[in-house]
PDB file of C-alpha atoms in Angstrom:
ATOM      1  CA  MET A   1      -0.738  -7.562   8.705  1.00 97.00           C
ATOM      2  CA  LYS A   2      -3.418  -4.658   9.402  1.00 98.00           C
ATOM      3  CA  LEU A   3      -7.145  -4.592   9.590  1.00 98.00           C
ATOM      4  CA  GLY A   4      -8.419  -1.512   7.946  1.00 98.00           C
ATOM      5  CA  MET A   5     -11.912  -0.244   6.314  1.00 98.00           C
ATOM      6  CA  LEU A   6     -12.506   2.099   3.434  1.00 98.00           C
ATOM      7  CA  THR A   7     -14.472   4.535   4.169  1.00 97.00           C
ATOM      8  CA  ALA A   8     -16.683   4.985   1.169  1.00 95.00           C
ATOM      9  CA  CYS A   9     -19.253   3.366   2.816  1.00 96.00           C
ATOM     10  CA  LEU A  10     -19.506   6.522   5.088  1.00 96.00           C
ATOM     11  CA  PRO A  11     -20.270   8.902   2.928  1.00 94.00           C
ATOM     12  CA  GLN A  12     -21.926  11.232   5.100  1.00 93.00           C
ATOM     13  CA  LEU A  13     -19.563  11.733   7.536  1.00 95.00           C
ATOM     14  CA  SER A  14     -16.093  13.530   7.713  1.00 95.00           C
ATOM     15  CA  LEU A  15     -12.880  11.836   7.327  1.00 97.00           C
ATOM     16  CA  GLU A  16     -12.386  12.808  11.461  1.00 98.00           C
ATOM     17  CA  GLN A  17     -15.779  11.026  12.506  1.00 98.00           C
ATOM     18  CA  ILE A  18     -14.636   8.078  10.747  1.00 98.00           C
ATOM     19  CA  ALA A  19     -11.451   7.798  11.962  1.00 98.00           C
ATOM     20  CA  GLU A  20     -12.908   8.969  15.831  1.00 98.00           C
ATOM     21  CA  TRP A  21     -15.075   5.701  15.394  1.00 98.00           C
ATOM     22  CA  ALA A  22     -12.715   3.163  13.754  1.00 98.00           C
ATOM     23  CA  ALA A  23     -10.166   4.079  15.900  1.00 98.00           C
ATOM     24  CA  ALA A  24     -12.204   3.436  18.726  1.00 98.00           C
ATOM     25  CA  ARG A  25     -13.867   0.039  17.454  1.00 98.00           C
ATOM     26  CA  GLY A  26     -10.332  -1.436  17.415  1.00 98.00           C
ATOM     27  CA  TYR A  27      -9.003  -1.071  13.372  1.00 98.00           C
ATOM     28  CA  GLU A  28      -5.931   0.065  12.696  1.00 98.00           C
ATOM     29  CA  ALA A  29      -6.354   1.746   8.881  1.00 98.00           C
ATOM     30  CA  LEU A  30      -7.974   3.644   6.612  1.00 98.00           C
ATOM     31  CA  GLU A  31      -8.221   3.444   3.112  1.00 98.00           C
ATOM     32  CA  VAL A  32      -9.417   6.363   1.826  1.00 98.00           C
ATOM     33  CA  ALA A  33     -12.139   7.632  -0.733  1.00 97.00           C
ATOM     34  CA  VAL A  34     -10.964  10.745  -2.433  1.00 97.00           C
ATOM     35  CA  TRP A  35     -13.665  11.056  -5.240  1.00 96.00           C
ATOM     36  CA  PRO A  36     -14.605  14.596  -6.117  1.00 92.00           C
ATOM     37  CA  GLY A  37     -18.047  13.596  -4.763  1.00 74.00           C
ATOM     38  CA  THR A  38     -19.729  14.499  -7.565  1.00 52.00           C
ATOM     39  CA  GLY A  39     -21.087  11.369  -8.301  1.00 46.00           C
ATOM     40  CA  GLY A  40     -23.996  10.751  -6.302  1.00 46.00           C
ATOM     41  CA  ARG A  41     -23.598   7.092  -5.288  1.00 50.00           C
ATOM     42  CA  ASP A  42     -22.046   5.905  -1.917  1.00 46.00           C
ATOM     43  CA  PHE A  43     -18.839   4.238  -3.295  1.00 53.00           C
ATOM     44  CA  GLU A  44     -18.182   8.012  -4.564  1.00 71.00           C
ATOM     45  CA  ALA A  45     -17.026   9.195  -0.927  1.00 86.00           C
ATOM     46  CA  ALA A  46     -14.666  12.786  -0.787  1.00 91.00           C
ATOM     47  CA  HIS A  47     -13.013  12.090   2.446  1.00 96.00           C
ATOM     48  CA  LEU A  48     -10.100  14.568   1.319  1.00 96.00           C
ATOM     49  CA  SER A  49     -10.362  16.526  -0.948  1.00 95.00           C
ATOM     50  CA  VAL A  50      -7.321  15.939  -3.217  1.00 97.00           C
ATOM     51  CA  ALA A  51      -7.379  18.657  -5.832  1.00 94.00           C
ATOM     52  CA  GLY A  52      -5.251  21.366  -4.559  1.00 90.00           C
ATOM     53  CA  PHE A  53      -4.520  19.067  -1.935  1.00 95.00           C
ATOM     54  CA  GLY A  54      -1.300  20.952  -0.181  1.00 94.00           C
ATOM     55  CA  GLN A  55       1.500  20.791   2.716  1.00 95.00           C
ATOM     56  CA  ARG A  56      -1.493  22.624   4.879  1.00 96.00           C
ATOM     57  CA  GLU A  57      -3.917  19.418   4.404  1.00 97.00           C
ATOM     58  CA  ALA A  58      -1.051  17.270   4.500  1.00 98.00           C
ATOM     59  CA  ASP A  59      -0.148  18.191   7.541  1.00 98.00           C
ATOM     60  CA  ALA A  60      -3.293  18.072   9.426  1.00 98.00           C
ATOM     61  CA  THR A  61      -4.218  14.203   7.793  1.00 98.00           C
ATOM     62  CA  ARG A  62      -1.105  13.071   9.062  1.00 98.00           C
ATOM     63  CA  ALA A  63      -1.662  14.893  12.674  1.00 98.00           C
ATOM     64  CA  LEU A  64      -5.063  13.264  12.816  1.00 98.00           C
ATOM     65  CA  PHE A  65      -4.193   9.743  11.651  1.00 98.00           C
ATOM     66  CA  GLN A  66      -1.678   9.949  14.066  1.00 98.00           C
ATOM     67  CA  GLN A  67      -4.126  11.165  17.086  1.00 98.00           C
ATOM     68  CA  HIS A  68      -5.820   8.376  16.665  1.00 98.00           C
ATOM     69  CA  GLY A  69      -3.087   5.781  16.120  1.00 98.00           C
ATOM     70  CA  LEU A  70      -4.370   5.297  12.368  1.00 98.00           C
ATOM     71  CA  GLU A  71      -2.132   4.487   9.197  1.00 98.00           C
ATOM     72  CA  LEU A  72      -3.250   5.262   6.141  1.00 98.00           C
ATOM     73  CA  SER A  73      -3.001   2.473   3.990  1.00 98.00           C
ATOM     74  CA  ALA A  74      -4.311   3.825   0.631  1.00 98.00           C
ATOM     75  CA  LEU A  75      -6.217   6.590  -0.883  1.00 98.00           C
ATOM     76  CA  ALA A  76      -9.457   5.151  -3.367  1.00 98.00           C
ATOM     77  CA  TYR A  77     -10.171   6.751  -6.623  1.00 97.00           C
ATOM     78  CA  TYR A  78     -11.963   3.699  -8.575  1.00 97.00           C
ATOM     79  CA  GLU A  79     -13.062   5.165 -11.726  1.00 97.00           C
ATOM     80  CA  ASN A  80     -13.064   4.174 -15.429  1.00 97.00           C
ATOM     81  CA  ASN A  81      -9.866   5.043 -16.988  1.00 98.00           C
ATOM     82  CA  LEU A  82     -11.077   3.437 -20.802  1.00 98.00           C
ATOM     83  CA  HIS A  83     -14.075   5.494 -20.360  1.00 98.00           C
ATOM     84  CA  PRO A  84     -15.940   5.964 -24.131  1.00 97.00           C
ATOM     85  CA  ASP A  85     -16.811   9.621 -23.658  1.00 97.00           C
ATOM     86  CA  PRO A  86     -13.278  11.508 -24.308  1.00 97.00           C
ATOM     87  CA  GLU A  87     -14.140  14.190 -21.974  1.00 97.00           C
ATOM     88  CA  ARG A  88     -15.035  12.079 -19.264  1.00 96.00           C
ATOM     89  CA  ARG A  89     -11.634   9.690 -19.454  1.00 97.00           C
ATOM     90  CA  GLU A  90     -10.089  13.115 -19.352  1.00 97.00           C
ATOM     91  CA  GLU A  91     -12.106  14.320 -16.432  1.00 96.00           C
ATOM     92  CA  ILE A  92     -11.040  10.874 -14.317  1.00 97.00           C
ATOM     93  CA  ARG A  93      -7.316  11.258 -15.345  1.00 98.00           C
ATOM     94  CA  THR A  94      -6.687  14.375 -14.073  1.00 98.00           C
ATOM     95  CA  HIS A  95      -8.888  13.566 -10.781  1.00 97.00           C
ATOM     96  CA  LEU A  96      -6.015  10.356 -10.798  1.00 98.00           C
ATOM     97  CA  ARG A  97      -2.785  12.465 -11.221  1.00 98.00           C
ATOM     98  CA  HIS A  98      -4.322  14.562  -8.140  1.00 98.00           C
ATOM     99  CA  ALA A  99      -4.821  11.444  -6.085  1.00 98.00           C
ATOM    100  CA  ILE A 100      -1.419  10.666  -7.074  1.00 98.00           C
ATOM    101  CA  ASP A 101      -0.597  14.033  -5.646  1.00 98.00           C
ATOM    102  CA  ALA A 102      -2.193  13.946  -2.664  1.00 98.00           C
ATOM    103  CA  ALA A 103      -0.926  10.173  -1.981  1.00 98.00           C
ATOM    104  CA  ALA A 104       2.729  11.279  -2.283  1.00 98.00           C
ATOM    105  CA  ALA A 105       2.368  14.452  -0.029  1.00 98.00           C
ATOM    106  CA  LEU A 106       0.986  12.786   2.257  1.00 98.00           C
ATOM    107  CA  ASP A 107       3.809   9.467   1.897  1.00 98.00           C
ATOM    108  CA  VAL A 108       1.148   6.669   1.199  1.00 98.00           C
ATOM    109  CA  PRO A 109       2.481   4.076  -1.273  1.00 98.00           C
ATOM    110  CA  TYR A 110      -0.779   3.285  -3.047  1.00 98.00           C
ATOM    111  CA  VAL A 111      -3.638   5.161  -4.867  1.00 98.00           C
ATOM    112  CA  GLY A 112      -6.332   2.440  -5.980  1.00 98.00           C
ATOM    113  CA  THR A 113      -8.543   2.604  -9.017  1.00 98.00           C
ATOM    114  CA  PHE A 114      -9.841   0.082 -12.437  1.00 98.00           C
ATOM    115  CA  ILE A 115      -8.535  -0.269 -15.738  1.00 98.00           C
ATOM    116  CA  GLY A 116     -11.916   0.307 -16.774  1.00 98.00           C
ATOM    117  CA  ARG A 117     -13.765  -0.553 -20.101  1.00 98.00           C
ATOM    118  CA  ASP A 118     -15.390   0.902 -23.288  1.00 98.00           C
ATOM    119  CA  TRP A 119     -18.237  -1.246 -23.659  1.00 96.00           C
ATOM    120  CA  ASN A 120     -18.765  -0.107 -26.819  1.00 97.00           C
ATOM    121  CA  ARG A 121     -15.278  -2.140 -28.217  1.00 97.00           C
ATOM    122  CA  SER A 122     -14.174  -5.618 -27.835  1.00 97.00           C
ATOM    123  CA  VAL A 123     -11.917  -7.190 -24.724  1.00 97.00           C
ATOM    124  CA  ALA A 124      -8.828  -7.403 -27.363  1.00 98.00           C
ATOM    125  CA  GLN A 125      -9.391  -3.441 -28.420  1.00 98.00           C
ATOM    126  CA  ASN A 126      -9.972  -2.363 -24.790  1.00 98.00           C
ATOM    127  CA  LEU A 127      -6.392  -4.228 -23.938  1.00 98.00           C
ATOM    128  CA  ALA A 128      -4.287  -2.338 -26.961  1.00 98.00           C
ATOM    129  CA  GLU A 129      -6.308   0.923 -25.681  1.00 98.00           C
ATOM    130  CA  ALA A 130      -5.245   0.865 -22.083  1.00 98.00           C
ATOM    131  CA  GLU A 131      -1.388  -0.077 -23.493  1.00 98.00           C
ATOM    132  CA  ARG A 132      -1.400   3.612 -24.274  1.00 98.00           C
ATOM    133  CA  VAL A 133      -3.188   5.089 -21.763  1.00 97.00           C
ATOM    134  CA  ILE A 134      -2.112   3.073 -18.723  1.00 98.00           C
ATOM    135  CA  PRO A 135       1.877   3.621 -18.698  1.00 98.00           C
ATOM    136  CA  PRO A 136       1.715   7.247 -18.973  1.00 98.00           C
ATOM    137  CA  LEU A 137      -0.550   7.394 -15.311  1.00 98.00           C
ATOM    138  CA  VAL A 138       2.038   4.535 -13.906  1.00 98.00           C
ATOM    139  CA  GLU A 139       5.086   6.993 -14.427  1.00 98.00           C
ATOM    140  CA  TYR A 140       3.310   9.753 -13.379  1.00 98.00           C
ATOM    141  CA  ALA A 141       3.133   7.654 -10.622  1.00 98.00           C
ATOM    142  CA  GLY A 142       6.451   6.635  -9.849  1.00 98.00           C
ATOM    143  CA  GLU A 143       8.552   9.095 -10.207  1.00 98.00           C
ATOM    144  CA  ARG A 144       6.573  10.712  -6.635  1.00 98.00           C
ATOM    145  CA  GLY A 145       6.713   7.242  -5.122  1.00 98.00           C
ATOM    146  CA  VAL A 146       3.206   5.835  -5.579  1.00 98.00           C
ATOM    147  CA  LYS A 147       1.971   2.493  -6.896  1.00 98.00           C
ATOM    148  CA  LEU A 148      -1.286   2.181  -9.048  1.00 98.00           C
ATOM    149  CA  LEU A 149      -3.563  -0.348  -7.519  1.00 98.00           C
ATOM    150  CA  ILE A 150      -6.018  -1.958  -9.164  1.00 98.00           C
ATOM    151  CA  GLU A 151      -8.671  -4.068  -7.754  1.00 98.00           C
ATOM    152  CA  ASN A 152     -10.035  -7.269  -9.415  1.00 98.00           C
ATOM    153  CA  CYS A 153     -13.769  -5.913  -9.359  1.00 97.00           C
ATOM    154  CA  VAL A 154     -16.083  -7.022 -12.150  1.00 97.00           C
ATOM    155  CA  MET A 155     -17.221  -3.901 -12.130  1.00 96.00           C
ATOM    156  CA  GLU A 156     -20.656  -5.364 -14.368  1.00 94.00           C
ATOM    157  CA  GLY A 157     -22.933  -2.499 -13.950  1.00 93.00           C
ATOM    158  CA  TRP A 158     -21.327  -0.492 -16.313  1.00 94.00           C
ATOM    159  CA  HIS A 159     -21.642  -2.215 -19.127  1.00 94.00           C
ATOM    160  CA  PRO A 160     -24.960  -2.487 -20.744  1.00 91.00           C
ATOM    161  CA  ASP A 161     -25.264  -6.115 -20.868  1.00 92.00           C
ATOM    162  CA  GLY A 162     -23.985  -7.178 -17.626  1.00 91.00           C
ATOM    163  CA  TYR A 163     -20.980  -8.399 -18.614  1.00 94.00           C
ATOM    164  CA  PRO A 164     -17.626  -7.186 -16.600  1.00 96.00           C
ATOM    165  CA  GLY A 165     -16.576  -4.015 -17.344  1.00 97.00           C
ATOM    166  CA  ASN A 166     -13.202  -3.788 -15.546  1.00 98.00           C
ATOM    167  CA  LEU A 167     -10.795  -5.815 -17.375  1.00 98.00           C
ATOM    168  CA  ALA A 168      -8.861  -7.239 -14.144  1.00 98.00           C
ATOM    169  CA  TYR A 169     -11.432  -9.656 -13.121  1.00 98.00           C
ATOM    170  CA  SER A 170      -9.410 -12.569 -13.792  1.00 98.00           C
ATOM    171  CA  PRO A 171      -5.292 -13.939 -13.177  1.00 98.00           C
ATOM    172  CA  GLU A 172      -5.224 -14.182 -16.792  1.00 98.00           C
ATOM    173  CA  LEU A 173      -5.989 -10.153 -17.094  1.00 98.00           C
ATOM    174  CA  TRP A 174      -3.783  -9.541 -14.268  1.00 98.00           C
ATOM    175  CA  GLU A 175      -0.542 -11.209 -15.580  1.00 98.00           C
ATOM    176  CA  TRP A 176      -1.118  -8.735 -18.542  1.00 98.00           C
ATOM    177  CA  MET A 177      -1.625  -6.095 -16.384  1.00 98.00           C
ATOM    178  CA  PHE A 178       1.395  -6.816 -13.836  1.00 98.00           C
ATOM    179  CA  SER A 179       3.542  -6.001 -17.746  1.00 98.00           C
ATOM    180  CA  LEU A 180       2.326  -2.623 -17.343  1.00 98.00           C
ATOM    181  CA  ASP A 181       3.746  -2.499 -14.178  1.00 98.00           C
ATOM    182  CA  LEU A 182       0.766  -2.392 -11.888  1.00 98.00           C
ATOM    183  CA  TYR A 183      -0.406  -4.245  -8.631  1.00 98.00           C
ATOM    184  CA  LEU A 184      -3.255  -5.768  -7.484  1.00 98.00           C
ATOM    185  CA  ASN A 185      -5.573  -4.400  -4.588  1.00 98.00           C
ATOM    186  CA  TRP A 186      -6.938  -8.002  -4.164  1.00 98.00           C
ATOM    187  CA  ASP A 187     -10.419  -9.094  -3.567  1.00 98.00           C
ATOM    188  CA  PRO A 188     -12.366 -12.229  -2.568  1.00 98.00           C
ATOM    189  CA  SER A 189     -15.934 -11.718  -3.243  1.00 98.00           C
ATOM    190  CA  HIS A 190     -15.544 -11.018  -7.004  1.00 98.00           C
ATOM    191  CA  LEU A 191     -13.642 -13.981  -7.541  1.00 98.00           C
ATOM    192  CA  THR A 192     -16.410 -16.277  -5.997  1.00 98.00           C
ATOM    193  CA  TRP A 193     -19.454 -14.907  -7.396  1.00 97.00           C
ATOM    194  CA  ILE A 194     -17.092 -15.675 -11.110  1.00 96.00           C
ATOM    195  CA  GLY A 195     -16.370 -19.133 -10.686  1.00 96.00           C
ATOM    196  CA  ILE A 196     -12.381 -18.581  -9.106  1.00 98.00           C
ATOM    197  CA  ASP A 197     -11.305 -19.913  -6.117  1.00 98.00           C
ATOM    198  CA  PRO A 198      -9.923 -16.910  -4.066  1.00 98.00           C
ATOM    199  CA  VAL A 199      -7.717 -18.849  -2.154  1.00 98.00           C
ATOM    200  CA  GLU A 200      -5.765 -20.855  -5.501  1.00 98.00           C
ATOM    201  CA  THR A 201      -5.266 -17.009  -6.646  1.00 98.00           C
ATOM    202  CA  ILE A 202      -2.899 -15.861  -3.652  1.00 98.00           C
ATOM    203  CA  ALA A 203      -0.140 -17.836  -4.037  1.00 98.00           C
ATOM    204  CA  PRO A 204       0.702 -17.634  -7.871  1.00 98.00           C
ATOM    205  CA  TYR A 205       0.648 -13.724  -7.503  1.00 98.00           C
ATOM    206  CA  ALA A 206       1.640 -12.640  -3.992  1.00 98.00           C
ATOM    207  CA  GLU A 207       4.571  -9.972  -5.132  1.00 97.00           C
ATOM    208  CA  ARG A 208       2.157  -7.926  -6.799  1.00 98.00           C
ATOM    209  CA  ILE A 209      -0.741  -8.416  -3.697  1.00 98.00           C
ATOM    210  CA  VAL A 210       0.408  -5.586  -2.278  1.00 98.00           C
ATOM    211  CA  HIS A 211      -3.087  -4.550  -0.413  1.00 98.00           C
ATOM    212  CA  ALA A 212      -6.505  -6.516  -0.214  1.00 98.00           C
ATOM    213  CA  GLN A 213     -10.179  -6.214   0.067  1.00 98.00           C
ATOM    214  CA  ALA A 214     -12.064  -7.783   2.728  1.00 98.00           C
ATOM    215  CA  LYS A 215     -15.768  -8.552   1.296  1.00 98.00           C
ATOM    216  CA  ASP A 216     -17.753 -11.305   1.258  1.00 98.00           C
ATOM    217  CA  VAL A 217     -20.808 -12.725  -0.901  1.00 98.00           C
ATOM    218  CA  GLU A 218     -23.823 -14.855  -0.657  1.00 98.00           C
ATOM    219  CA  LEU A 219     -24.315 -16.867  -3.495  1.00 97.00           C
ATOM    220  CA  ARG A 220     -28.071 -18.210  -4.459  1.00 95.00           C
ATOM    221  CA  PRO A 221     -27.593 -20.706  -7.160  1.00 93.00           C
ATOM    222  CA  ARG A 222     -31.126 -21.747  -7.790  1.00 94.00           C
ATOM    223  CA  ASP A 223     -31.701 -18.863  -8.580  1.00 93.00           C
ATOM    224  CA  ARG A 224     -28.535 -18.481 -11.866  1.00 94.00           C
ATOM    225  CA  THR A 225     -30.557 -21.166 -13.256  1.00 94.00           C
ATOM    226  CA  ARG A 226     -32.903 -18.719 -14.578  1.00 92.00           C
ATOM    227  CA  TRP A 227     -30.351 -15.811 -16.008  1.00 91.00           C
ATOM    228  CA  GLY A 228     -27.451 -17.571 -15.979  1.00 91.00           C
ATOM    229  CA  HIS A 229     -23.799 -15.881 -13.868  1.00 89.00           C
ATOM    230  CA  PHE A 230     -24.686 -12.256 -16.248  1.00 88.00           C
ATOM    231  CA  GLY A 231     -27.788 -11.841 -14.799  1.00 89.00           C
ATOM    232  CA  PRO A 232     -30.823 -10.453 -16.452  1.00 89.00           C
ATOM    233  CA  ALA A 233     -30.521 -10.315 -20.330  1.00 88.00           C
ATOM    234  CA  VAL A 234     -34.342  -8.945 -21.392  1.00 89.00           C
ATOM    235  CA  ASP A 235     -34.539  -6.141 -18.909  1.00 84.00           C
ATOM    236  CA  ARG A 236     -31.846  -4.319 -17.180  1.00 80.00           C
ATOM    237  CA  SER A 237     -33.632  -0.802 -16.717  1.00 75.00           C
ATOM    238  CA  GLY A 238     -33.598  -1.191 -13.211  1.00 80.00           C
ATOM    239  CA  ASN A 239     -30.591  -1.560 -11.070  1.00 87.00           C
ATOM    240  CA  PRO A 240     -27.956  -2.091 -13.538  1.00 88.00           C
ATOM    241  CA  TRP A 241     -25.920  -3.434 -10.079  1.00 89.00           C
ATOM    242  CA  ASP A 242     -28.351  -6.669  -9.327  1.00 91.00           C
ATOM    243  CA  MET A 243     -27.387  -9.812 -11.294  1.00 92.00           C
ATOM    244  CA  GLY A 244     -30.479 -11.206  -9.488  1.00 91.00           C
ATOM    245  CA  TRP A 245     -28.922 -14.460  -7.735  1.00 95.00           C
ATOM    246  CA  TRP A 246     -25.789 -12.952  -5.274  1.00 96.00           C
ATOM    247  CA  ARG A 247     -25.066 -10.081  -2.762  1.00 96.00           C
ATOM    248  CA  TYR A 248     -22.195  -8.779  -1.680  1.00 98.00           C
ATOM    249  CA  ARG A 249     -21.800  -9.456   2.237  1.00 98.00           C
ATOM    250  CA  VAL A 250     -19.794  -8.117   5.132  1.00 98.00           C
ATOM    251  CA  PRO A 251     -17.323 -11.089   5.642  1.00 98.00           C
ATOM    252  CA  GLY A 252     -18.283 -13.709   8.021  1.00 97.00           C
ATOM    253  CA  LEU A 253     -22.251 -13.509   6.184  1.00 98.00           C
ATOM    254  CA  GLY A 254     -21.015 -15.115   3.029  1.00 98.00           C
ATOM    255  CA  GLN A 255     -19.189 -17.950   1.105  1.00 97.00           C
ATOM    256  CA  VAL A 256     -16.019 -16.779   1.616  1.00 98.00           C
ATOM    257  CA  ASP A 257     -13.369 -18.608   4.008  1.00 98.00           C
ATOM    258  CA  TRP A 258     -11.980 -16.303   5.365  1.00 98.00           C
ATOM    259  CA  PRO A 259      -9.902 -18.326   8.103  1.00 98.00           C
ATOM    260  CA  HIS A 260      -7.709 -20.243   4.901  1.00 98.00           C
ATOM    261  CA  VAL A 261      -7.607 -16.801   3.123  1.00 98.00           C
ATOM    262  CA  VAL A 262      -5.931 -15.246   6.476  1.00 98.00           C
ATOM    263  CA  ASP A 263      -3.777 -18.291   6.499  1.00 98.00           C
ATOM    264  CA  ARG A 264      -2.867 -18.184   3.102  1.00 98.00           C
ATOM    265  CA  LEU A 265      -1.893 -14.523   3.088  1.00 98.00           C
ATOM    266  CA  TYR A 266      -0.089 -15.219   6.084  1.00 98.00           C
ATOM    267  CA  GLU A 267       1.549 -17.767   4.460  1.00 98.00           C
ATOM    268  CA  ALA A 268       2.047 -15.786   1.350  1.00 98.00           C
ATOM    269  CA  GLY A 269       4.252 -13.230   3.453  1.00 98.00           C
ATOM    270  CA  PHE A 270       1.548 -10.338   3.128  1.00 98.00           C
ATOM    271  CA  THR A 271       2.368  -7.386   5.097  1.00 96.00           C
ATOM    272  CA  GLY A 272      -0.171  -5.331   3.964  1.00 97.00           C
ATOM    273  CA  THR A 273      -3.474  -3.921   5.268  1.00 98.00           C
ATOM    274  CA  LEU A 274      -6.751  -6.075   4.979  1.00 98.00           C
ATOM    275  CA  SER A 275      -9.320  -3.291   4.441  1.00 98.00           C
ATOM    276  CA  VAL A 276     -13.215  -3.533   4.552  1.00 98.00           C
ATOM    277  CA  GLU A 277     -15.432  -2.835   2.037  1.00 98.00           C
ATOM    278  CA  HIS A 278     -18.554  -2.858   3.528  1.00 98.00           C
ATOM    279  CA  GLU A 279     -21.078  -2.962   0.308  1.00 97.00           C
ATOM    280  CA  ASP A 280     -23.665  -5.366   2.100  1.00 97.00           C
ATOM    281  CA  PRO A 281     -27.347  -3.902   1.437  1.00 96.00           C
ATOM    282  CA  VAL A 282     -28.870  -5.893   4.794  1.00 97.00           C
ATOM    283  CA  TRP A 283     -26.343  -3.997   7.297  1.00 97.00           C
ATOM    284  CA  GLY A 284     -26.892  -1.016   4.990  1.00 95.00           C
ATOM    285  CA  GLY A 285     -28.723   1.862   4.626  1.00 92.00           C
ATOM    286  CA  ASP A 286     -28.148   4.012   7.402  1.00 95.00           C
ATOM    287  CA  GLU A 287     -24.898   4.774   9.230  1.00 96.00           C
ATOM    288  CA  THR A 288     -26.119   3.020  12.369  1.00 98.00           C
ATOM    289  CA  ARG A 289     -26.556  -0.159  10.736  1.00 98.00           C
ATOM    290  CA  VAL A 290     -23.820   0.387   8.164  1.00 98.00           C
ATOM    291  CA  LYS A 291     -21.155   0.496  11.758  1.00 98.00           C
ATOM    292  CA  GLN A 292     -22.858  -2.833  13.263  1.00 98.00           C
ATOM    293  CA  GLY A 293     -21.818  -4.146   9.804  1.00 98.00           C
ATOM    294  CA  LEU A 294     -18.302  -2.843  10.303  1.00 98.00           C
ATOM    295  CA  ASP A 295     -18.551  -4.321  13.566  1.00 98.00           C
ATOM    296  CA  ILE A 296     -19.364  -7.976  12.935  1.00 98.00           C
ATOM    297  CA  ALA A 297     -16.501  -7.593   9.913  1.00 98.00           C
ATOM    298  CA  TYR A 298     -14.239  -7.041  12.478  1.00 98.00           C
ATOM    299  CA  ARG A 299     -15.169  -9.537  14.746  1.00 98.00           C
ATOM    300  CA  THR A 300     -15.494 -11.789  12.254  1.00 98.00           C
ATOM    301  CA  LEU A 301     -11.516 -11.337  11.544  1.00 98.00           C
ATOM    302  CA  ARG A 302      -9.876  -9.199  14.146  1.00 98.00           C
ATOM    303  CA  PRO A 303      -8.659 -13.151  15.586  1.00 98.00           C
ATOM    304  CA  LEU A 304      -7.655 -14.922  12.228  1.00 98.00           C
ATOM    305  CA  LEU A 305      -5.084 -11.834  12.827  1.00 98.00           C
ATOM    306  CA  VAL A 306      -1.802 -12.436  14.359  1.00 94.00           C
ATOM    307  CA  GLY A 307      -1.374  -9.588  16.964  1.00 78.00           C
TER     308      GLY A 307
END
């Protein structure tokens, strides 16, 4: 198991700058953000320009990772593949194919994305649509030796009422998406706040957990008594991602039992990358604090890994 980090938390830095810093801090792998860089959100960082990615770019990227002794664990483009706007959905599909092409050129085994959801339709209607939309993408990736990863993020901010906006948030839905030959980028933080014990989900689905996110979550149950699990209902005009009773934290500052998680991953035979996904508002806001948060995550997780 390698300890890595998702580069999206440092959108203002170049991949070269992140690689140099991460290697110096002891990180072993990078999960590289490859959004087009047009969305303006922190998690839409563009650390590789995958559109038109060719041999020259592939050689330069390989040389960079070799220089710093890092592994490129996956490319990250987490977008809504069931977006209700046909034009936006096609843009997403096109960019996802670019990401797959770049991964193939780099011999990177995984590209991460979301199932997503059309929030105007029921879950059943969305699943039927996904069974039409997703298989061609899986086939495109498979022909190039790449597997598509789906993160189990709830993406509640995509839904106008705070309901799940990514139909991959529970083991029930994992079983469905595995039937489409998708794999899981497993993240315990999302499971924790929706009431699922993350540790109990590892062994039954170990064969499909090929990459893992290391993100923590701080729960405030007393605040939940006002809104319930799905957050504010009367007024969601502010931050649609603020559910009012929980927030993401870097590993070690929330409720996730990391010693038990890592131990169970080892027991299940996991040999992939445990990739820190930094979305902690306390250790965020500027480059210095983000890096301090990544240092906290490293100090929490590194002693738990063998070697």
